[in-house]
Tab-separated table of C-alpha atoms in Angstrom:
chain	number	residue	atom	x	y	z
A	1	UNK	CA	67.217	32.012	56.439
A	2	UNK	CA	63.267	32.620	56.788
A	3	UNK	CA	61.024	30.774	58.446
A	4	UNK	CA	58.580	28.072	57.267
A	5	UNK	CA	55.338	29.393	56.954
A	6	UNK	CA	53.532	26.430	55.621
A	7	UNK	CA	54.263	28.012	51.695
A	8	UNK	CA	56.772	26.329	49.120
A	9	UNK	CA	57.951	23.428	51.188
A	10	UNK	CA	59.800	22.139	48.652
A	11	UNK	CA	61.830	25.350	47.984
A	12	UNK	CA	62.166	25.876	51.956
A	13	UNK	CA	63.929	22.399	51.903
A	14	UNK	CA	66.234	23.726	48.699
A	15	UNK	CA	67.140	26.792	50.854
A	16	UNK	CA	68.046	25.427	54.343
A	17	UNK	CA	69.684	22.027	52.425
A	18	UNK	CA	72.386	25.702	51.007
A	19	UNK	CA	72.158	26.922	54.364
A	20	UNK	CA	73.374	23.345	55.431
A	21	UNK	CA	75.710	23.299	52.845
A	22	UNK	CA	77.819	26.690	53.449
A	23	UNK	CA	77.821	26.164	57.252
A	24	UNK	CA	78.795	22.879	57.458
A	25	UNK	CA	76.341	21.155	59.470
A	26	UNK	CA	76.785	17.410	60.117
A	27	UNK	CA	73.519	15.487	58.795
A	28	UNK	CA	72.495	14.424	62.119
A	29	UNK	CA	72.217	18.006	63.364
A	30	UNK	CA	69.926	19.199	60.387
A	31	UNK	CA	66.407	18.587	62.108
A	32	UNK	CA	67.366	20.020	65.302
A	33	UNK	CA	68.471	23.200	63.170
A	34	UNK	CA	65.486	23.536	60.576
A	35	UNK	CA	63.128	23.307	63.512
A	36	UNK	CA	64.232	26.776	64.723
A	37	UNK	CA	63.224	27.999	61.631
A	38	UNK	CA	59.408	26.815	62.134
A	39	UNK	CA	56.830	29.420	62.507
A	40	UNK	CA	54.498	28.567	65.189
A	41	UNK	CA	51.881	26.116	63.601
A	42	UNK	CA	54.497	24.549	61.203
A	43	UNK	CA	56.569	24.019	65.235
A	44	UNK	CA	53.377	22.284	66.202
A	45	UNK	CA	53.456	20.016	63.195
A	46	UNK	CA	56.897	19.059	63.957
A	47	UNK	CA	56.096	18.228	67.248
A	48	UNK	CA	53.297	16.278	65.943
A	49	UNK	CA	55.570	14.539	63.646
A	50	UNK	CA	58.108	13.730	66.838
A	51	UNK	CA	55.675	12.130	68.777
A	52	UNK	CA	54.881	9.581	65.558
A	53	UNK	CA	58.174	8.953	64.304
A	54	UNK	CA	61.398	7.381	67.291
A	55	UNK	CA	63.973	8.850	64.859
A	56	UNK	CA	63.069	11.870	62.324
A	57	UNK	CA	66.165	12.447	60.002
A	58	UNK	CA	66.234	15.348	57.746
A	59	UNK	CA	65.137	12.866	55.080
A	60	UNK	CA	61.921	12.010	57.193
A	61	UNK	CA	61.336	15.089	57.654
A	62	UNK	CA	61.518	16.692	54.140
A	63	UNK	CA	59.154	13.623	52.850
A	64	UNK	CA	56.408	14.353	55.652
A	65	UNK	CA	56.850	18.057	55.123
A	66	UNK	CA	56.347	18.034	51.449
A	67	UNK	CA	53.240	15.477	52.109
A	68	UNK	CA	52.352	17.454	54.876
A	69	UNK	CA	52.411	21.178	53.083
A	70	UNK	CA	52.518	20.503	49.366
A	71	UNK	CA	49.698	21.711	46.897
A	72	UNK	CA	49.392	19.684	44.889
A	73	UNK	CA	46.018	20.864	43.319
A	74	UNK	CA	44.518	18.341	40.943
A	75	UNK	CA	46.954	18.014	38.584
A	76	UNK	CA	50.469	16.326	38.551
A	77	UNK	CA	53.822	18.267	38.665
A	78	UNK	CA	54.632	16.786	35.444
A	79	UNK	CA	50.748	18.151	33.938
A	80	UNK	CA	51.451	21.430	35.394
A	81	UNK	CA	55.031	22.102	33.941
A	82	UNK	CA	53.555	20.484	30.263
A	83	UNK	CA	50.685	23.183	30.535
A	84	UNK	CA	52.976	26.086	31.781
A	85	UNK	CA	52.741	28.923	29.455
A	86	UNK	CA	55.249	31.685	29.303
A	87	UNK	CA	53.604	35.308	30.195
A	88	UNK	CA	56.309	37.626	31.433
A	89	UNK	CA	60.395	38.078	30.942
A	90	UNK	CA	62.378	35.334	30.449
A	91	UNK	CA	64.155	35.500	34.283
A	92	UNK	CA	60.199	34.896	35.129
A	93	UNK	CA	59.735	31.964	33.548
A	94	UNK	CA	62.717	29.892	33.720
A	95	UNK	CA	61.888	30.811	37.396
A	96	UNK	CA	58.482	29.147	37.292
A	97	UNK	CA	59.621	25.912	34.903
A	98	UNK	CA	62.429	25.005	37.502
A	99	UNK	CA	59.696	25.197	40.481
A	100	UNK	CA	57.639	22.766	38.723
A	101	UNK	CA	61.167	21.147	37.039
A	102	UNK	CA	62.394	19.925	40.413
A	103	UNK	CA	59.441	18.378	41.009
A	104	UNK	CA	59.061	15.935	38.248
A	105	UNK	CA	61.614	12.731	38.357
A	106	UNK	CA	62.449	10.166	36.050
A	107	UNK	CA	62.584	12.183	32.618
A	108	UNK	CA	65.552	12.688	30.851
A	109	UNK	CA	66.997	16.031	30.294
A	110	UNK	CA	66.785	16.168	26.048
A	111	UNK	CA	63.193	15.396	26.623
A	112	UNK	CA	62.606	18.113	29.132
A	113	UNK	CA	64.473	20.382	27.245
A	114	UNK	CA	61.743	19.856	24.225
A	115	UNK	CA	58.830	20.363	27.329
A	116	UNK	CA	60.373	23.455	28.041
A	117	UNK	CA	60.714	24.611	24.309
A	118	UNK	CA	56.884	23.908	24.752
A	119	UNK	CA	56.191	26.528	27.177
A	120	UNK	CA	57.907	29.510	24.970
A	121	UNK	CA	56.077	32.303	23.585
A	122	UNK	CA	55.466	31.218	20.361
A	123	UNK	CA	57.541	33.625	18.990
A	124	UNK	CA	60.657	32.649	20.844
A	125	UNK	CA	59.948	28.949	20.771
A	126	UNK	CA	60.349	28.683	16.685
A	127	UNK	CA	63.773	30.700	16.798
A	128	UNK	CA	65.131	28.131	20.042
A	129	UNK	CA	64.293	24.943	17.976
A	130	UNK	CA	66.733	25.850	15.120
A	131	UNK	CA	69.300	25.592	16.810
A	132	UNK	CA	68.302	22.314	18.173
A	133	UNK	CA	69.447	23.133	22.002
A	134	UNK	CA	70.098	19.658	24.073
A	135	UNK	CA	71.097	20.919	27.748
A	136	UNK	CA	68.928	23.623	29.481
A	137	UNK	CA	71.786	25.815	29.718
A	138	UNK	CA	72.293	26.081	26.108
A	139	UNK	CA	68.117	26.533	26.064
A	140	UNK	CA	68.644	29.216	28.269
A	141	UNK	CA	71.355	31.076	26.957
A	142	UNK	CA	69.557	31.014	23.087
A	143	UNK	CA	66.090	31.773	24.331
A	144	UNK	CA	67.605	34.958	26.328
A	145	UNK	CA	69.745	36.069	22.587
A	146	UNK	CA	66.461	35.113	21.136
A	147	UNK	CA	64.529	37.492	23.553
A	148	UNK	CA	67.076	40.454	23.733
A	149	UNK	CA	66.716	40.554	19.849
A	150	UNK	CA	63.325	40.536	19.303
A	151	UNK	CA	63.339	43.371	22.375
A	152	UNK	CA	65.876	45.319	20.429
A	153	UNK	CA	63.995	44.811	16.893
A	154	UNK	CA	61.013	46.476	18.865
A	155	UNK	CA	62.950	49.325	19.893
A	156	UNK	CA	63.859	50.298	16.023
């Protein structure tokens, strides 16, 4: 498990919340444990955050951490993912739409399915539609046929 170095709170939280999961740790042990994994200044936040808070559970302490460390920028999760345009491989991309994905609450999954559609080369994005894809695993799995085809049609 790394440290927190003040980057990606959100996927720091993802990792040790695995790290939780596979060892087992009870729920009231998860501060005390993601606190060793602190660099130094992010250590002196959580001290900071001790001295404000009686009681900091690991759900008070993911909220302030994410308020705490998050970028935000000036745009919304949900503005960033819309305007997310794909530039690299496929593993690339679905990497950078589930960063933002996670993010973003409240929309249902047919209509993030279409956002993501929306982020495809243009290329890709046509062939995906056909087949009308309504989970983002079946998104996933046509958009990688889609882009394994269109490698190997380069190739000839």
């Amino acid at each position: 498990m790394r440290k927190f170095d003040g980057k990606d709170p959100v996927n720091w939280i993802l990792q040790m919340e695995k790290y939780f999961d596979l060892h087992g740790v009870p729920l009231l042990q998860k501060v005390c444990i993601a606190s060793n994994y602190l660099e130094q200044n992010q250590f002196l936040w959580y001290k900071g955050l001790c001295s404000r808070k009686p009681l900091v559970t690991w759900s008070i302490f993911s909220e302030e951490m994410i308020a705490h460390y998050e970028d935000t920028k000036s745009n919304t999760f949900f503005s960033q993912l819309i305007n997310l345009k794909q530039k690299g491989s496929m593993a690339e991309h679905i990497e950078d739409f589930q960063k933002l994905n996670i993010r973003v609450n409240g929309i249902q999954e047919k209509k993030m399915v279409d956002v993501f559609i929306g982020t495809l080369k243009d290329n890709i994005q046509h062939e995906v539609r056909l087949w009308e894809p309504n989970s983002f695993e079946m998104e996933f799995k046509l958009k990688r046929k889609v882009e394994r085809r269109n490698e190997s049609d380069h190739i000839l």
